[in-house]
Short mmCIF file of C-alpha atoms and ligand atoms in Angstrom, two decimals:
data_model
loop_
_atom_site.label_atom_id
_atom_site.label_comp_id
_atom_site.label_asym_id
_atom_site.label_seq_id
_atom_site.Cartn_x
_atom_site.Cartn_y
_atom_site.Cartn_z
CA UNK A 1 -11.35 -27.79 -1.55
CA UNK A 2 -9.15 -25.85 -4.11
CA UNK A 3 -7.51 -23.27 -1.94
CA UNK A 4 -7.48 -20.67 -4.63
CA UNK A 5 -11.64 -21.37 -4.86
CA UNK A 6 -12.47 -19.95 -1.42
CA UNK A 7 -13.16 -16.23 -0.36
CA UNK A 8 -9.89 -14.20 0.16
CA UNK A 9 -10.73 -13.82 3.78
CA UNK A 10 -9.90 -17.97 4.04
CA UNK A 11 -6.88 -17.94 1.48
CA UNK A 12 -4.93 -15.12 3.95
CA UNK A 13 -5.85 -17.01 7.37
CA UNK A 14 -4.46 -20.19 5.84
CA UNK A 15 -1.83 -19.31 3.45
CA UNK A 16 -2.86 -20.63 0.52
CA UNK A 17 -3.73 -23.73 2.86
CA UNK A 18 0.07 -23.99 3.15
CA UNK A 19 1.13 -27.20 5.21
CA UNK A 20 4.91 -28.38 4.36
CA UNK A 21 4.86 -31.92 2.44
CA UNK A 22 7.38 -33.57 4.62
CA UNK A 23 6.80 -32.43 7.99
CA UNK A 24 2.75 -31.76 7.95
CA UNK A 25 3.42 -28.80 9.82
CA UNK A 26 1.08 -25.97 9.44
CA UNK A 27 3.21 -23.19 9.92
CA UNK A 28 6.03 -22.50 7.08
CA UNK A 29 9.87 -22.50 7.66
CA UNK A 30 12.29 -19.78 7.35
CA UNK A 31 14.41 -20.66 4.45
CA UNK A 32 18.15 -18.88 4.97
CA UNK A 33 19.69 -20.30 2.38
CA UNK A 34 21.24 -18.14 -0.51
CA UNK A 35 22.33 -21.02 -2.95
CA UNK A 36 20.17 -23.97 -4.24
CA UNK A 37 21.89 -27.59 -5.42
CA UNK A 38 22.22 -28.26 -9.38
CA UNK A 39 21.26 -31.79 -10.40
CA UNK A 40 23.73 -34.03 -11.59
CA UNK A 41 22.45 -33.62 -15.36
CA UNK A 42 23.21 -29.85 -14.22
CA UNK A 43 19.87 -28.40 -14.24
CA UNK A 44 17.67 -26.87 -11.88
CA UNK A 45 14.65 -29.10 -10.62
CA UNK A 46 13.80 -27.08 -8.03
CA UNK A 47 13.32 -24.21 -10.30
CA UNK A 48 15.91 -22.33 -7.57
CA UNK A 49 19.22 -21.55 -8.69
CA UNK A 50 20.47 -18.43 -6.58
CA UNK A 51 18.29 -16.17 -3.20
CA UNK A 52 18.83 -13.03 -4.85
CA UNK A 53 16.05 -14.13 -7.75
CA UNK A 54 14.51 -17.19 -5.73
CA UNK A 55 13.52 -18.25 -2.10
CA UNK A 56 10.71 -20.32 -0.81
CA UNK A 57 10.02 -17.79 2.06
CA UNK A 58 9.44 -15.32 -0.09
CA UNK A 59 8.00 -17.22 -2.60
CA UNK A 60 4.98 -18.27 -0.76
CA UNK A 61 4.12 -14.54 0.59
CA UNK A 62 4.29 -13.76 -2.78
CA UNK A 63 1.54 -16.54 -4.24
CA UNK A 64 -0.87 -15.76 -1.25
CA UNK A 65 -0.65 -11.86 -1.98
CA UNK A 66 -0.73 -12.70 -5.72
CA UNK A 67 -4.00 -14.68 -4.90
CA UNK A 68 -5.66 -11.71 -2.74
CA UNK A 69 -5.65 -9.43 -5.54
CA UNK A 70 -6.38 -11.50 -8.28
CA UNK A 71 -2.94 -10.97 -9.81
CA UNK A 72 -0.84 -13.23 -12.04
CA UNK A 73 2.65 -12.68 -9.74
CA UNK A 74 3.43 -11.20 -6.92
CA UNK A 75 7.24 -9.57 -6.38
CA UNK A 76 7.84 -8.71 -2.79
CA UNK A 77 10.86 -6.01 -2.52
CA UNK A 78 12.78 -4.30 0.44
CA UNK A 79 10.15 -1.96 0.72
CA UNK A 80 7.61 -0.12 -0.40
CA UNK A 81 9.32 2.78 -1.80
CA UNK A 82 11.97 0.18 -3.59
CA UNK A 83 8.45 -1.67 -5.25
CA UNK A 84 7.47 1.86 -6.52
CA UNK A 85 10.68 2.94 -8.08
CA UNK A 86 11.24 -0.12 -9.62
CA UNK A 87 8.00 0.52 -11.71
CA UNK A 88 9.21 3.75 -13.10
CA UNK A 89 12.92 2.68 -13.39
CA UNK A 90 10.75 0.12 -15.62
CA UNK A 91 9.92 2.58 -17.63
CA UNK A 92 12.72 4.89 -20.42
CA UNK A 93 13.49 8.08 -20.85
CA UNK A 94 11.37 10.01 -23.07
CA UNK A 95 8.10 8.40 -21.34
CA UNK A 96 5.28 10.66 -20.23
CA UNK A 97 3.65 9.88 -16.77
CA UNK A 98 0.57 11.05 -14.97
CA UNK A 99 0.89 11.38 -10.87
CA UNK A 100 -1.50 12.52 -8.15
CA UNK A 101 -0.87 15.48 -6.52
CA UNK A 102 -1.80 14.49 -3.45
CA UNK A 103 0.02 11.34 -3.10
CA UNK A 104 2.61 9.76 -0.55
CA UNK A 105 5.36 12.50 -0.07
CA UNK A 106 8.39 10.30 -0.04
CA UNK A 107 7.70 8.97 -3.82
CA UNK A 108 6.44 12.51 -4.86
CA UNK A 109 9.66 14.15 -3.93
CA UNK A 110 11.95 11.08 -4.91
CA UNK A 111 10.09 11.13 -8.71
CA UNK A 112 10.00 14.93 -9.26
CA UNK A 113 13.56 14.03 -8.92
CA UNK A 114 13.99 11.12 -10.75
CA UNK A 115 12.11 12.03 -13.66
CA UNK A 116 14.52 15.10 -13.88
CA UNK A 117 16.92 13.04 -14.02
CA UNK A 118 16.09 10.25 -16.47
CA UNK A 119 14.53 12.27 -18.90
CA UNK A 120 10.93 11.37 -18.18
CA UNK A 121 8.06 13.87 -18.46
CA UNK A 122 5.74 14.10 -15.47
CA UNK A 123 2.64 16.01 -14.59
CA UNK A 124 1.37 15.94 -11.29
CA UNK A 125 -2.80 16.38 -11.70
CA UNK A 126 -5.90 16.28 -9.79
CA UNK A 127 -6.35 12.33 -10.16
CA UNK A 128 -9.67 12.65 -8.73
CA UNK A 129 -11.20 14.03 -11.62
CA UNK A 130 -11.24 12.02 -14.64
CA UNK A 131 -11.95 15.20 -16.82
CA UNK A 132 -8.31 16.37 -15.83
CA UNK A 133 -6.53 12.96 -16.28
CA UNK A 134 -8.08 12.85 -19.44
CA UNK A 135 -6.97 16.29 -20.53
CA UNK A 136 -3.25 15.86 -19.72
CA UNK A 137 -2.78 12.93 -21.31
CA UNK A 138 -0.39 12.86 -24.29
CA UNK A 139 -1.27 10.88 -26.90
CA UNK A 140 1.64 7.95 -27.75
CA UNK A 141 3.89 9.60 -25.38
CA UNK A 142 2.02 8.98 -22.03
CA UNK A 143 2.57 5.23 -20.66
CA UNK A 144 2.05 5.31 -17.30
CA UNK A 145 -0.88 6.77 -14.99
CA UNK A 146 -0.24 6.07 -11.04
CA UNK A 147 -3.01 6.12 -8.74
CA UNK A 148 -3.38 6.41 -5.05
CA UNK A 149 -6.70 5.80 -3.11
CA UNK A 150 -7.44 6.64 -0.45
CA UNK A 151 -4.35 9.24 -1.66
CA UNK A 152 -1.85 10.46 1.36
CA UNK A 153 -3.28 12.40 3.45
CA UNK A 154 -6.40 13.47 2.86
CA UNK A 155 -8.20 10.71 1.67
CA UNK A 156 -9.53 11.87 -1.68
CA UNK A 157 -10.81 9.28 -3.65
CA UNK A 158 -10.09 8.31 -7.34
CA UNK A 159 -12.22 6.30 -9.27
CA UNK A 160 -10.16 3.75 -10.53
CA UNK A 161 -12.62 2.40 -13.03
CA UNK A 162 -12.84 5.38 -15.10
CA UNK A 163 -8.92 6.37 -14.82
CA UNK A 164 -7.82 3.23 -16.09
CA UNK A 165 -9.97 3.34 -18.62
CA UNK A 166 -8.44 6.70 -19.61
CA UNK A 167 -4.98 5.09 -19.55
CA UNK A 168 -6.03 1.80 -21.46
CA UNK A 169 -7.62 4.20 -23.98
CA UNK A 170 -4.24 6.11 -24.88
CA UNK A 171 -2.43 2.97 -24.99
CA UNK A 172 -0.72 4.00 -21.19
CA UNK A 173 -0.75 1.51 -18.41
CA UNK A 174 -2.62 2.13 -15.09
CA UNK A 175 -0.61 1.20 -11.77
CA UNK A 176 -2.67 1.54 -8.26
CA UNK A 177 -0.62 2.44 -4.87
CA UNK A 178 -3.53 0.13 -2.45
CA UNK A 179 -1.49 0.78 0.72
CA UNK A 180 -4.06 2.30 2.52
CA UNK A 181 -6.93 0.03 1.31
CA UNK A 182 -5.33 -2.89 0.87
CA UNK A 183 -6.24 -5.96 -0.38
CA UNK A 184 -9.47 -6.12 1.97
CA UNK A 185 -10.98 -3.35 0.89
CA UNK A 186 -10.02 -2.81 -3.02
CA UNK A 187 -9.31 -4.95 -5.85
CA UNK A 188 -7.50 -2.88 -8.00
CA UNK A 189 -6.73 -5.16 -10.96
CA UNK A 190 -10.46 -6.33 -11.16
CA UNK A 191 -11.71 -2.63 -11.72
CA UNK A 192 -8.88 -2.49 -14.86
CA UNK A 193 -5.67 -1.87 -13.50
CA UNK A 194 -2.47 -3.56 -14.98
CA UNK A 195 -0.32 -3.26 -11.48
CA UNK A 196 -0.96 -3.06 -7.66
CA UNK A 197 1.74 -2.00 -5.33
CA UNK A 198 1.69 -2.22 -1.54
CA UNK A 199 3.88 -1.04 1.23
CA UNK A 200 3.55 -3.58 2.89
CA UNK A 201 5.09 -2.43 6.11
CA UNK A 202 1.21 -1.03 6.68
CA UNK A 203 -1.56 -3.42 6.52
CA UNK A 204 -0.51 -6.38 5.01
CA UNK A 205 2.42 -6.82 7.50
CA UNK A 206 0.29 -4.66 10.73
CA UNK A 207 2.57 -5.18 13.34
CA UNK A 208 4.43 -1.73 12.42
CA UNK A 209 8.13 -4.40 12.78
CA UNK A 210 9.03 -5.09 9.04
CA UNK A 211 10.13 -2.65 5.96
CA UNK A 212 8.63 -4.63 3.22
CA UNK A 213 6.88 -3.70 -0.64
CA UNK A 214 5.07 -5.25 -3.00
CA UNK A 215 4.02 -5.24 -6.56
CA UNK A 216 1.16 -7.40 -8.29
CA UNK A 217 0.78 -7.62 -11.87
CA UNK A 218 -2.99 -8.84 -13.71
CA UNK A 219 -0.66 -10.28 -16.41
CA UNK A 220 2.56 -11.29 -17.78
CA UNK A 221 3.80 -8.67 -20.17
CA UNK A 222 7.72 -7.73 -21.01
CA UNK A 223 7.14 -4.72 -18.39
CA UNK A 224 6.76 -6.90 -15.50
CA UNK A 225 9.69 -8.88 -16.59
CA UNK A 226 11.79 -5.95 -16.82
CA UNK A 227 10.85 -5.24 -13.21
CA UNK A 228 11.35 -8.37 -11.99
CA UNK A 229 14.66 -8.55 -13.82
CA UNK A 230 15.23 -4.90 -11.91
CA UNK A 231 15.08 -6.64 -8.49
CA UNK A 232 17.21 -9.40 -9.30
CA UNK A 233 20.03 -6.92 -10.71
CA UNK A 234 19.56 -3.97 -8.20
CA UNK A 235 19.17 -6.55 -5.43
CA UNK A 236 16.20 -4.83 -3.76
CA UNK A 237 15.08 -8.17 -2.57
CA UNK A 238 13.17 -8.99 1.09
CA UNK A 239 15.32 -10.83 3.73
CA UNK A 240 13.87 -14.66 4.48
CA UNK A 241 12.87 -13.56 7.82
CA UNK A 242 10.87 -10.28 7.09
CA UNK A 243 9.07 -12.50 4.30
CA UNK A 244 7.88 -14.64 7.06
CA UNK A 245 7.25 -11.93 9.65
CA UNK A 246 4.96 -10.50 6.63
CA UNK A 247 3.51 -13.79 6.08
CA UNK A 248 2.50 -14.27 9.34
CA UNK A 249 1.30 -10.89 9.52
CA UNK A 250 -1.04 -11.18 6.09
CA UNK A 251 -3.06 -14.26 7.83
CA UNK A 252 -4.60 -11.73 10.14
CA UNK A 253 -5.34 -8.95 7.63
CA UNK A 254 -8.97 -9.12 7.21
CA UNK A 255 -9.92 -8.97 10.94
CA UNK A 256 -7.38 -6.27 11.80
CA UNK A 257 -8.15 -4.28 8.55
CA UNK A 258 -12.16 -4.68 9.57
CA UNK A 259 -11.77 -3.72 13.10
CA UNK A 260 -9.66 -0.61 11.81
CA UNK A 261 -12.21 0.27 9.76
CA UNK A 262 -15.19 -0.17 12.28
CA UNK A 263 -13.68 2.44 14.98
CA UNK A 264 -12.06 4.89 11.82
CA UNK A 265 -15.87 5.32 11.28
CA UNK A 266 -16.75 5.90 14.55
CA UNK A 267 -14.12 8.04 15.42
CA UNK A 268 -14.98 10.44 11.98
CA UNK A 269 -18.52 10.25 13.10
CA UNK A 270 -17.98 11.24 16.54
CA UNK A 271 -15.41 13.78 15.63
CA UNK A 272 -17.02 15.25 12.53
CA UNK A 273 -19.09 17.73 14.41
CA UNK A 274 -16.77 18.73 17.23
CA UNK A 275 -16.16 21.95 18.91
CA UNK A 276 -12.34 21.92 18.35
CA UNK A 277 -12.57 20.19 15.28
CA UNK A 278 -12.43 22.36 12.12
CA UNK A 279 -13.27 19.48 9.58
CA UNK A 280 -12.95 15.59 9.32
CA UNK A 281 -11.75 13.83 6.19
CA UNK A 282 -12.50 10.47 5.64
CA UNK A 283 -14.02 8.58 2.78
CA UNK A 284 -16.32 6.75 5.24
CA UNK A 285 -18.30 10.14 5.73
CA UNK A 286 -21.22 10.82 3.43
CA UNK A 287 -20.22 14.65 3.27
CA UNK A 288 -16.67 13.71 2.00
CA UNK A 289 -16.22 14.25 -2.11
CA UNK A 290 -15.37 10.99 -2.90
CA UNK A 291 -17.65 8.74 -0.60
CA UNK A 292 -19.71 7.90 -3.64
CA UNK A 293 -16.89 6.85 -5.97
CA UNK A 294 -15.39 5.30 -2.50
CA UNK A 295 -18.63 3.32 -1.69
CA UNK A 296 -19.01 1.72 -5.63
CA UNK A 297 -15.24 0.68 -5.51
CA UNK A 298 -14.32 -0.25 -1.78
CA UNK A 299 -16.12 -3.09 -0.10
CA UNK A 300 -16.63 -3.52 3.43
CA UNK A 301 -15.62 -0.41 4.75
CA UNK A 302 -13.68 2.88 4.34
CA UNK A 303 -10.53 1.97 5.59
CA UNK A 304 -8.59 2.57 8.52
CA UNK A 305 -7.00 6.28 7.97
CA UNK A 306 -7.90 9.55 8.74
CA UNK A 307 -7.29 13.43 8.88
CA UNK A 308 -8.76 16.33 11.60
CA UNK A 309 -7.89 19.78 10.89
CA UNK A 310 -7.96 21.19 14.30
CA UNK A 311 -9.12 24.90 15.15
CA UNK A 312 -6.69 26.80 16.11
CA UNK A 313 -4.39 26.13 13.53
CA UNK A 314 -0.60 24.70 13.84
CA UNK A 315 0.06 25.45 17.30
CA UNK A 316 -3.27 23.44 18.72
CA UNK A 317 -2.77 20.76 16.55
CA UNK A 318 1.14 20.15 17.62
CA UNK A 319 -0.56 20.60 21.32
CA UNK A 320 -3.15 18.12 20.99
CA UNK A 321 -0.91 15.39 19.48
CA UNK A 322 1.45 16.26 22.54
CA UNK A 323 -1.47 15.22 24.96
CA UNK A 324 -2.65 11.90 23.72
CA UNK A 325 -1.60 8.82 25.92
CA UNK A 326 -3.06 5.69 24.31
CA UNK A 327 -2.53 7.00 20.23
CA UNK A 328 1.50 7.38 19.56
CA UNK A 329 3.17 9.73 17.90
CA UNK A 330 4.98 8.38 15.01
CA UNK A 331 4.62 8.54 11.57
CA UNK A 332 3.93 5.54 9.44
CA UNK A 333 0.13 3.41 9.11
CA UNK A 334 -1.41 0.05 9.40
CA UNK A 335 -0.16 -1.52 12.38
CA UNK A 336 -2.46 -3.01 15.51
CA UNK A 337 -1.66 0.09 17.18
CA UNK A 338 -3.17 3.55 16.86
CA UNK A 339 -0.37 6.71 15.36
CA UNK A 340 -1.24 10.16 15.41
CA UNK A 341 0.89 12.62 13.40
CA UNK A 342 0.91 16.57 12.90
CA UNK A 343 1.70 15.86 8.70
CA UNK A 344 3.43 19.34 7.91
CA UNK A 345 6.31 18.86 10.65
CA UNK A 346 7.22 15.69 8.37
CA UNK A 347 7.00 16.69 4.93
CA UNK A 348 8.22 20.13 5.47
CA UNK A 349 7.59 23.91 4.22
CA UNK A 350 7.05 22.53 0.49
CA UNK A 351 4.27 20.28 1.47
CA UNK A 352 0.48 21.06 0.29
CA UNK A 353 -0.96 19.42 3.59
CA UNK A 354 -2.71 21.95 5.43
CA UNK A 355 -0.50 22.79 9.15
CA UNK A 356 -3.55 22.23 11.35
CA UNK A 357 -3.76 18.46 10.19
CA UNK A 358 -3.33 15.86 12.17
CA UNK A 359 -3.35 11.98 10.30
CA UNK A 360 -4.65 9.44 12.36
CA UNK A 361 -3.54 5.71 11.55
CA UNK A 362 -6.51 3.50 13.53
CA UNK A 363 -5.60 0.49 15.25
CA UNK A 364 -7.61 -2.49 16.99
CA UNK A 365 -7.75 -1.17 20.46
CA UNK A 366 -11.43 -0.27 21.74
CA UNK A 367 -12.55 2.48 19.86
CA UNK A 368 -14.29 4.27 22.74
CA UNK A 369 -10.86 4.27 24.59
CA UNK A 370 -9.32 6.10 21.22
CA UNK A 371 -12.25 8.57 21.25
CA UNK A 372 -11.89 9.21 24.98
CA UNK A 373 -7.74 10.02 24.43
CA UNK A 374 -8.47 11.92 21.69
CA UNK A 375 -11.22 13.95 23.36
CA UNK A 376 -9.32 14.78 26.29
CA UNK A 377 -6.34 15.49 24.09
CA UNK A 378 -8.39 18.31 22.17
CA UNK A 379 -10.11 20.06 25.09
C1 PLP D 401 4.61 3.99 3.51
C2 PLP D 401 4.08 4.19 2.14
C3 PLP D 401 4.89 4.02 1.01
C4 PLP D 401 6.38 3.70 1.12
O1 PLP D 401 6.57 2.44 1.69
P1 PLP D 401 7.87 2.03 2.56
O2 PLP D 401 7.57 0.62 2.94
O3 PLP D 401 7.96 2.98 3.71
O4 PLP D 401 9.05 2.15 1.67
C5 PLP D 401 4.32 4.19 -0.24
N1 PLP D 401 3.02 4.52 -0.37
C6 PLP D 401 2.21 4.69 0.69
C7 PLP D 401 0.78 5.06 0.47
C8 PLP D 401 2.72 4.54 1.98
O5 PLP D 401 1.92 4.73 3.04
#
């Protein structure tokens, strides 16, 4: 059976059906090295010359994510942040682009910034409304339209659909940020965008104990290759042993991402009409604004992350995160283990995320054990 023919769910748990061709073992090396031997006609059979462009570790976490979304090629980077800015260092001075303002803080702050500084015009809009994308939009000027959904962190939901389309209409490219849904849950490129990028220190890795991004393109195109040629020459690359960690990490994605999405559910049910709850956001809930949009374009569930604003304001939600026992406080998503975080303490006093939040990152222990912390936590 063709490897690439079988549901996604098969192609993570067996890594492409990886097994190496000398060996038969089932389970991939680590490849350290950081040169590759010329033939003696002087090429390059192997099609490896040098591990800051090329190494088989990497390589192969790169096909299998490639072949989860759909994509052409995979590029794996240093992180996630370091797969983001290489798209818009990808990009010259003089471009317009279109940004969520609610998005992941860190690449927010780092591309008000950025585009300051390389000359690129940026307007941060309501991506959840198509109307608005489609209104700031500058004709010939705008190239690039970044999405996030579920966006950082409160969940809202853009229909990715009908904002591509926007983009593909002006001539602009669309590029997705599917952290938080990842691969399980969305197929960004199918539904019209041109790139997918992933931190992949949340889901895809899940074990919260590598740094690790990703970008997937639908196509080849001289963009991509001017971000790929941007990782060879800035060096951003992942180290042979975090590409395996990841790999090993990616083969149980689907049951981790489906178990995080079960008890997420749960938890916004049983939470959504509590005493010292103000209000629940979540996708997953029918009386959220984007569970429609969510429900056409996700598959399979909602995804593991949520938000409650607790009543009371700042100083009960710092106090209940300070009682929890099983959740952790830390910042950061995805792993097997459930985070709690008061949001506003982390992105400071120029953040938009209301100070009685609280983001919850769901992991695979038993839900009702979550609920019970939580509960006791908040009373
Ligand atoms: C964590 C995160 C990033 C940044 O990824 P790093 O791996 O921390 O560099 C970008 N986008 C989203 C949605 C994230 O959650």
């Amino acid at each position: 059976m063709d490897p690439r023919q079988v549901k996604p769910a098969s192609i993570a748990a067996q890594a492409l059906g990886w097994v190496d061709g000398e060996t038969r073992a089932i389970a991939p090396p680590i490849h350290t090295a950081t040169t590759f031997i010329r033939d003696p006609d002087n090429q390059f059979r192997s099609g490896r010359i040098y591990a800051r462009d090329h190494n088989p570790t990497f390589d192969q976490a790169q096909a299998v994510l490639a072949a989860l979304e759909g994509g052409h090629a995979a590029l794996l980077f240093a992180s996630g942040m370091a797969a983001a800015t290489a798209v818009f260092q990808s990009l010259r001075p003089g471009d317009h682009v279109l940004a969520p303002q609610v998005m992941y803080w860190s690449l927010r702050n780092w591309l008000r910034g950025f585009a300051a500084d390389w000359g690129l015009a940026l307007d941060l809009v309501d991506m959840t409304d198509p109307g608005v994308v489609r209104g700031a939009i500058r004709p010939g000027a705008t190239k690039l339209v970044w999405i996030e959904t579920p966006a950082n962190p409160l969940w809202t939901i853009t229909d990715i659909a009908a904002t591509c389309e926007i983009a593909h209409a002006a001539g602009a490219m669309a590029a997705v940020d599917s952290t938080t849904a990842s691969p399980v849950l969305t197929q960004p490129l199918a539904l019209g965008a041109d790139l997918v990028m992933h931190s992949a220190t949340k889901y895809l890795n899940g074990h919260s104990d590598v740094i690790a991004g990703a970008l997937v393109t639908r196509e080849d195109s001289p963009y991509w290759q001017r971000i790929r040629a941007l990782r060879v020459d800035l060096g951003g690359i992942l180290g042979p042993f975090e590409a395996w960690l990841l790999m090993r990490g990616m083969r149980t994605l689907f049951p981790r991402v489906k178990a995080a999405c079960d008890s997420a559910q749960r938890i916004a049910l049983h939470f959504a009409e509590h005493p010292h709850v103000a209000q629940v956001l979540y996708p997953g809930l029918p009386s959220s604004p984007g569970h429609a949009i969510a429900r056409a374009q996700m598959r399979g569930g909602f995804g593991g992350m949520l938000s409650l604003r607790v009543k009371g304001g700042e100083a009960a939600a710092v106090a209940t995160a300070a009682r929890v026992e099983l959740w952790k406080r830390a910042t950061s998503l995805g792993g097997v283990e459930s985070l709690m975080e008061h949001r506003a303490s982390v992105e400071g006093p120029a953040s938009p995320v209301p100070a009685d939040l609280l983001r919850l990152s769901v992991g695979i222990e038993d839900a009702g054990d979550l609920i019970a912390d939580l509960e006791q936590a908040l009373r």
